[in-house]
mmCIF file with all atom_site columns, C-alpha atoms in Angstrom:
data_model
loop_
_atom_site.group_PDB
_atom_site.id
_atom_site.type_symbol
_atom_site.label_atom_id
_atom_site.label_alt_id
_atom_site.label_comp_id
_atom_site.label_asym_id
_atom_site.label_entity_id
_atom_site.label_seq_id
_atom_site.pdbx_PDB_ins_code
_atom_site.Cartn_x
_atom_site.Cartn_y
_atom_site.Cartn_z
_atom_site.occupancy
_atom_site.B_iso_or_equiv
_atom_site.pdbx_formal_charge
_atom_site.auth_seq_id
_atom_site.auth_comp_id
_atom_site.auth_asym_id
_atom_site.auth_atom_id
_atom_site.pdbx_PDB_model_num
ATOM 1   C CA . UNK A 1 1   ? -34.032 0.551   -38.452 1.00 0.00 ? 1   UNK A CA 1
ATOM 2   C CA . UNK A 1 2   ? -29.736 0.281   -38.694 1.00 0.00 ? 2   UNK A CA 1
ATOM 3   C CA . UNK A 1 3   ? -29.566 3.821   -37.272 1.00 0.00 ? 3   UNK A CA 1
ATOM 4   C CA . UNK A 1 4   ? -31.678 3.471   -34.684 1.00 0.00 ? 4   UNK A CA 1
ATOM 5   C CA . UNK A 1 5   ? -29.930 0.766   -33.772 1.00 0.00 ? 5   UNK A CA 1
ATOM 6   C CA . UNK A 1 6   ? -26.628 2.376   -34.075 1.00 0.00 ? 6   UNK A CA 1
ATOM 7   C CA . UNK A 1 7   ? -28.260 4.825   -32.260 1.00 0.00 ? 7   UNK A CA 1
ATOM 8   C CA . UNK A 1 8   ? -28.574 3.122   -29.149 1.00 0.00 ? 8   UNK A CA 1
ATOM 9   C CA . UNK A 1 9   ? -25.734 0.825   -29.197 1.00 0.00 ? 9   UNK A CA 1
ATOM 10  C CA . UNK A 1 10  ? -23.496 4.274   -29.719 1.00 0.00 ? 10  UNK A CA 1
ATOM 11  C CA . UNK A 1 11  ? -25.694 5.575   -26.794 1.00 0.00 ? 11  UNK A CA 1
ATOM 12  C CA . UNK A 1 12  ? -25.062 2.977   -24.802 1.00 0.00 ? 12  UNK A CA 1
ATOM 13  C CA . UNK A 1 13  ? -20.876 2.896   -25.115 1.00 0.00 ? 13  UNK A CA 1
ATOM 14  C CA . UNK A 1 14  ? -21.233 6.795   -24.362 1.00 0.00 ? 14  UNK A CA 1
ATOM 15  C CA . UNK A 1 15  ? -23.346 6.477   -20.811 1.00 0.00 ? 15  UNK A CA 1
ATOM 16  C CA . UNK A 1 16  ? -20.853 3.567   -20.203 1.00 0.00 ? 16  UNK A CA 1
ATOM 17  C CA . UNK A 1 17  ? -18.076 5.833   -20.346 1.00 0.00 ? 17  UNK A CA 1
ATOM 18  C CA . UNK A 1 18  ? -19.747 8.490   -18.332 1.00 0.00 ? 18  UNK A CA 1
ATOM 19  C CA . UNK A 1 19  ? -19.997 6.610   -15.599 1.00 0.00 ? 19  UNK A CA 1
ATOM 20  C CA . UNK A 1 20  ? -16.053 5.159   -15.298 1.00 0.00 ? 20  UNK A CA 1
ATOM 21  C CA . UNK A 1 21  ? -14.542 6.747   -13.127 1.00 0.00 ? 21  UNK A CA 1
ATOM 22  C CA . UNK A 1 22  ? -10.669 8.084   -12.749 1.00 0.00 ? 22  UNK A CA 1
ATOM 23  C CA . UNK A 1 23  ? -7.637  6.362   -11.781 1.00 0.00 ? 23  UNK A CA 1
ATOM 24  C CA . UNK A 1 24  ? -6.757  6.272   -7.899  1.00 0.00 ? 24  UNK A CA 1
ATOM 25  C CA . UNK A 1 25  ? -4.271  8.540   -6.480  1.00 0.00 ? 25  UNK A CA 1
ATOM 26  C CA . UNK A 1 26  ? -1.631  6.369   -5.134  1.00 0.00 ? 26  UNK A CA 1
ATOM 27  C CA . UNK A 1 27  ? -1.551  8.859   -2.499  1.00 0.00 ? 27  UNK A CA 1
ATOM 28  C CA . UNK A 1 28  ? -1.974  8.413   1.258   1.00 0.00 ? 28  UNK A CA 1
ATOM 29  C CA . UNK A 1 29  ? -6.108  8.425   1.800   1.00 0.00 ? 29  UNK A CA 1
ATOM 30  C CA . UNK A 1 30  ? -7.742  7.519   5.152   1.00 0.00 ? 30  UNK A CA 1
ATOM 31  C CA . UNK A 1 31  ? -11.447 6.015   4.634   1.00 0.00 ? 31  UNK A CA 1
ATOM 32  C CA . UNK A 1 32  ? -13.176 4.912   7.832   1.00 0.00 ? 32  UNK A CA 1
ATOM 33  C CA . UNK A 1 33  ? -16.096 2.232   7.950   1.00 0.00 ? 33  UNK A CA 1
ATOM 34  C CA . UNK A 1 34  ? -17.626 1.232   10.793  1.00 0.00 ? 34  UNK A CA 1
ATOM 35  C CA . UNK A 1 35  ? -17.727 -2.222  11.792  1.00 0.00 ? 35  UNK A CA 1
ATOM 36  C CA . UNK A 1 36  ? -19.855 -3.253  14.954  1.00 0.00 ? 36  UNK A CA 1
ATOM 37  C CA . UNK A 1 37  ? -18.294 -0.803  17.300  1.00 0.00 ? 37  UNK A CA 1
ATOM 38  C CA . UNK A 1 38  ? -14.882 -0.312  16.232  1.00 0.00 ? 38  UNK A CA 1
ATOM 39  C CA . UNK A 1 39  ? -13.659 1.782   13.086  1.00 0.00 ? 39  UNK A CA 1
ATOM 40  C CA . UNK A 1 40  ? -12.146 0.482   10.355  1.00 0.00 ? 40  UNK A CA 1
ATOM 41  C CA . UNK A 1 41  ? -9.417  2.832   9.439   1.00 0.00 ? 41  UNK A CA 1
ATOM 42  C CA . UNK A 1 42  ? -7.969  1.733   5.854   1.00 0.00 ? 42  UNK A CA 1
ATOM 43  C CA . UNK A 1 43  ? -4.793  3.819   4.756   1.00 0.00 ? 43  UNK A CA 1
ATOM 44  C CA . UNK A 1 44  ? -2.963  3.893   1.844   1.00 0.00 ? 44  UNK A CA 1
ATOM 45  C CA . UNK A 1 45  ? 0.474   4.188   1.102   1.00 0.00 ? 45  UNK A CA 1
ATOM 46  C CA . UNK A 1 46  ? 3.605   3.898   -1.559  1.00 0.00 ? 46  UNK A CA 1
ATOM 47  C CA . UNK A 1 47  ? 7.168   2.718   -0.390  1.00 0.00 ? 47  UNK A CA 1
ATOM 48  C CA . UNK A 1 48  ? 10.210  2.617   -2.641  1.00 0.00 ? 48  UNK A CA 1
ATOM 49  C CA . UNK A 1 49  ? 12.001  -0.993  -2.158  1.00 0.00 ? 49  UNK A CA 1
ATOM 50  C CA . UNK A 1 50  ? 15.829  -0.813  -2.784  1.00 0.00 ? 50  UNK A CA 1
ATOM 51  C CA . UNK A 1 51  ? 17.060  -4.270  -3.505  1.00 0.00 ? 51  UNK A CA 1
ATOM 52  C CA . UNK A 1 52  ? 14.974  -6.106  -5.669  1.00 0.00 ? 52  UNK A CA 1
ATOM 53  C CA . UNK A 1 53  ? 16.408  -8.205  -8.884  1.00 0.00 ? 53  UNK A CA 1
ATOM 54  C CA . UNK A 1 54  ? 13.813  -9.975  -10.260 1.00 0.00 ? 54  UNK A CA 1
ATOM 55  C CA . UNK A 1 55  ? 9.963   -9.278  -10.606 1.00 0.00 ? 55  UNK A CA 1
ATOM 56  C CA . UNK A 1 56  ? 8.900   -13.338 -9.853  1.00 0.00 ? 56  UNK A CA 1
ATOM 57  C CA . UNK A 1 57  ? 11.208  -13.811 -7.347  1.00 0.00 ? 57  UNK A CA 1
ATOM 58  C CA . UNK A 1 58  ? 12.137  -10.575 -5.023  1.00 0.00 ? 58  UNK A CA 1
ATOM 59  C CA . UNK A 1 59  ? 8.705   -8.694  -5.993  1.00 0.00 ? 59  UNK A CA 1
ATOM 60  C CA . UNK A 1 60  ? 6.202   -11.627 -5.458  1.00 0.00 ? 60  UNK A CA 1
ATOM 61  C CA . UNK A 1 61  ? 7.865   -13.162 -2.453  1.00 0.00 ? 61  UNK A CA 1
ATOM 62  C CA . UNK A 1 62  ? 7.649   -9.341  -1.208  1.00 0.00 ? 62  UNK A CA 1
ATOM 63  C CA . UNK A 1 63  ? 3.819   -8.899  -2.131  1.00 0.00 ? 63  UNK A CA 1
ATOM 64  C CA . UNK A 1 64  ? 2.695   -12.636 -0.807  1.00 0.00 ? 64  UNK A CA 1
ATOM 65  C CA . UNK A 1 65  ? 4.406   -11.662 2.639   1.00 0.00 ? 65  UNK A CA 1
ATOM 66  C CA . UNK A 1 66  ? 2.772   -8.372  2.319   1.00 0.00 ? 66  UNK A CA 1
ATOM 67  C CA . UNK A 1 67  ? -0.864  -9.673  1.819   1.00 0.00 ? 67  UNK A CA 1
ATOM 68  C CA . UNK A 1 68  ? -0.065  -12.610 4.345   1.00 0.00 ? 68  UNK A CA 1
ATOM 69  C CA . UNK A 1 69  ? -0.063  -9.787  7.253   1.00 0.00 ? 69  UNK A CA 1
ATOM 70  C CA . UNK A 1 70  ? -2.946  -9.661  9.537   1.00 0.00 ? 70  UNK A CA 1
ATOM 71  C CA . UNK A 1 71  ? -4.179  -5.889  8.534   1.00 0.00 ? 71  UNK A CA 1
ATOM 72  C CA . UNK A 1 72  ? -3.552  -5.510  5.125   1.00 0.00 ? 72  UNK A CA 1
ATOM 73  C CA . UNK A 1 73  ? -5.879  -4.911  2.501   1.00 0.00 ? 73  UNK A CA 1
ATOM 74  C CA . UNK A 1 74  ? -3.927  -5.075  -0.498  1.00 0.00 ? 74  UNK A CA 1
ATOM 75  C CA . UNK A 1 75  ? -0.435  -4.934  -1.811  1.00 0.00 ? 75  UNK A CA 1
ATOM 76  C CA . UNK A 1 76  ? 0.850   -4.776  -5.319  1.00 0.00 ? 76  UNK A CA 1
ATOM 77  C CA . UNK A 1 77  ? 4.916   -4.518  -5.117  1.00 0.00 ? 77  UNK A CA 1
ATOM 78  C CA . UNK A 1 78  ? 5.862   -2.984  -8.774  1.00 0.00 ? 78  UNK A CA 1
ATOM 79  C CA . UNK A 1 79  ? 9.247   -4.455  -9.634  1.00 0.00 ? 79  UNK A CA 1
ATOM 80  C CA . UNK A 1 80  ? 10.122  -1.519  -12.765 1.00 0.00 ? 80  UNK A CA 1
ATOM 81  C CA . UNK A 1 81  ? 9.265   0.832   -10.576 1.00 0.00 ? 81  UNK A CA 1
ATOM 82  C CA . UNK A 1 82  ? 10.863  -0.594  -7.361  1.00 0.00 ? 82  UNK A CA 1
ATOM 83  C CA . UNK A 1 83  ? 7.459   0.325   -5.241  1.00 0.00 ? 83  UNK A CA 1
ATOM 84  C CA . UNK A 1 84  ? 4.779   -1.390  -3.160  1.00 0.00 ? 84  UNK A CA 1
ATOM 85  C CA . UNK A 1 85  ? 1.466   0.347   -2.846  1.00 0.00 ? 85  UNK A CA 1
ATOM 86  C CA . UNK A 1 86  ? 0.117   -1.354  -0.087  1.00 0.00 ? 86  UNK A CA 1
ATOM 87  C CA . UNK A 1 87  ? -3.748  -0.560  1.738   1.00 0.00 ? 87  UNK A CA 1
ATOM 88  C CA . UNK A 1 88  ? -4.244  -1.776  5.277   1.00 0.00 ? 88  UNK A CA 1
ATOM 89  C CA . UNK A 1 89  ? -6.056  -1.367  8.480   1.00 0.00 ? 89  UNK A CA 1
ATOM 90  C CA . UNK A 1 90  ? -4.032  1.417   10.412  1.00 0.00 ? 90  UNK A CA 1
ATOM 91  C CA . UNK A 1 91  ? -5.157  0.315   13.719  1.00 0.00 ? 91  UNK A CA 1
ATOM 92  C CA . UNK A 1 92  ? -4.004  -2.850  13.422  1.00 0.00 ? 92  UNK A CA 1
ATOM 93  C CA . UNK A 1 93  ? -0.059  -1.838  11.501  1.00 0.00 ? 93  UNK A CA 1
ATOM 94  C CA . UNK A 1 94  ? 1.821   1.128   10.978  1.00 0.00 ? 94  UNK A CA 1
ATOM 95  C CA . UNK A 1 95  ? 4.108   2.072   8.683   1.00 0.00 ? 95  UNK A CA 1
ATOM 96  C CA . UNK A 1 96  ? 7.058   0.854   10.870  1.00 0.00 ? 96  UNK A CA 1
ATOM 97  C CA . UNK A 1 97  ? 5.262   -2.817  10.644  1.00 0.00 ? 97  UNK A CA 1
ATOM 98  C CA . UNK A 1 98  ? 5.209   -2.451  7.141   1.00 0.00 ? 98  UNK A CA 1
ATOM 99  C CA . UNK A 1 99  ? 8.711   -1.844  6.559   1.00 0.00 ? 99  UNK A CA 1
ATOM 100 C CA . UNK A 1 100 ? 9.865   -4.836  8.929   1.00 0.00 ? 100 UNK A CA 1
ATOM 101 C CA . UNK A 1 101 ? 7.355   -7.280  7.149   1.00 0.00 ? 101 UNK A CA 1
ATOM 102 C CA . UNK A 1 102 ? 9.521   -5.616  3.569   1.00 0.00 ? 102 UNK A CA 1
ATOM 103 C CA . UNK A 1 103 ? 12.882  -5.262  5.159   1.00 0.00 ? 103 UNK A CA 1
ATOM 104 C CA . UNK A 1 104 ? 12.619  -9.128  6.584   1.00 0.00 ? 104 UNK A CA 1
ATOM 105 C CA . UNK A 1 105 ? 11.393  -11.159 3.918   1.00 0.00 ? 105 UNK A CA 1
ATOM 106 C CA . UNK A 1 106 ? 14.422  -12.597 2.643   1.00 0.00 ? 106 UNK A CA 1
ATOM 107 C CA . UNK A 1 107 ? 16.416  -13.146 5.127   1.00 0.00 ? 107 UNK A CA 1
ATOM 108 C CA . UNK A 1 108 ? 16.382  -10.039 6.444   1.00 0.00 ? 108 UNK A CA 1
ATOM 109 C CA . UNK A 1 109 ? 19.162  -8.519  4.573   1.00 0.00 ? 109 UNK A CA 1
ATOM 110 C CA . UNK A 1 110 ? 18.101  -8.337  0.888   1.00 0.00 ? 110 UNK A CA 1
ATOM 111 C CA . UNK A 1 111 ? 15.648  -5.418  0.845   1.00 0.00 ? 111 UNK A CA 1
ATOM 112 C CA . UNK A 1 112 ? 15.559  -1.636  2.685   1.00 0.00 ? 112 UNK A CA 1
ATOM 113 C CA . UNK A 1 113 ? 12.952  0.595   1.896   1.00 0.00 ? 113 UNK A CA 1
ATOM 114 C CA . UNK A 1 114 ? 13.700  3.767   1.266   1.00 0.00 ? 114 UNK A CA 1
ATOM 115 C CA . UNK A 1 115 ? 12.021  6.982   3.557   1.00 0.00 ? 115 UNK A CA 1
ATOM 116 C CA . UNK A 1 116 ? 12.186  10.348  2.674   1.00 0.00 ? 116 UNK A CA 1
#
């Protein structure tokens, strides 16, 4: 009866596994969903934020201005590794709005992102 029940409970974890699947890619990706009659195009997209000197100050006042802007999805603004990876509705923002809403938090003189 204990293998048979190790038997399924080992079963079980292994199906589990199975069916995770992998990581993102932090890379731009376009989805579209339709909503009534206009698309929903979602992009994503990483920035590199020069500036920052403190993850609960600079990097959270960065990502709550971020997900306070009509259009985007999501926003996570990593403060080790000076990004924000940041999802949002591209007919609504582009890039360019992105950067502003980054660039003028603050002040408007404490952050630049960086293009390449």
């Amino acid at each position: 009866m204990k293998k048979i029940v190790l038997i399924v409970v080992f079963s079980f974890f292994l199906s589990n596994c199975a069916n995770s699947s992998a990581p993102e890619s932090k890379q731009k990706e376009k989805v579209s969903k339709e909503e009534g009659t206009t698309a929903l195009q979602t992009e994503q997209i990483t920035l590199k934020i020069e500036g920052m000197k403190c993850p609960h100050g600079c990097a959270a006042m960065i990502e709550k201005n971020l997900k306070n802007t009509q259009g985007v999805k999501e926003a996570e603004v990593n403060f080790d590794t000076k990004t924000a990876v940041i999802s949002y509705d591209s007919h609504k923002l582009s890039i360019k709005n992105l950067i502003s809403v980054i660039e003028n938090t603050n002040g408007g003189d404490a952050y630049t992102v960086v293009t390449e």
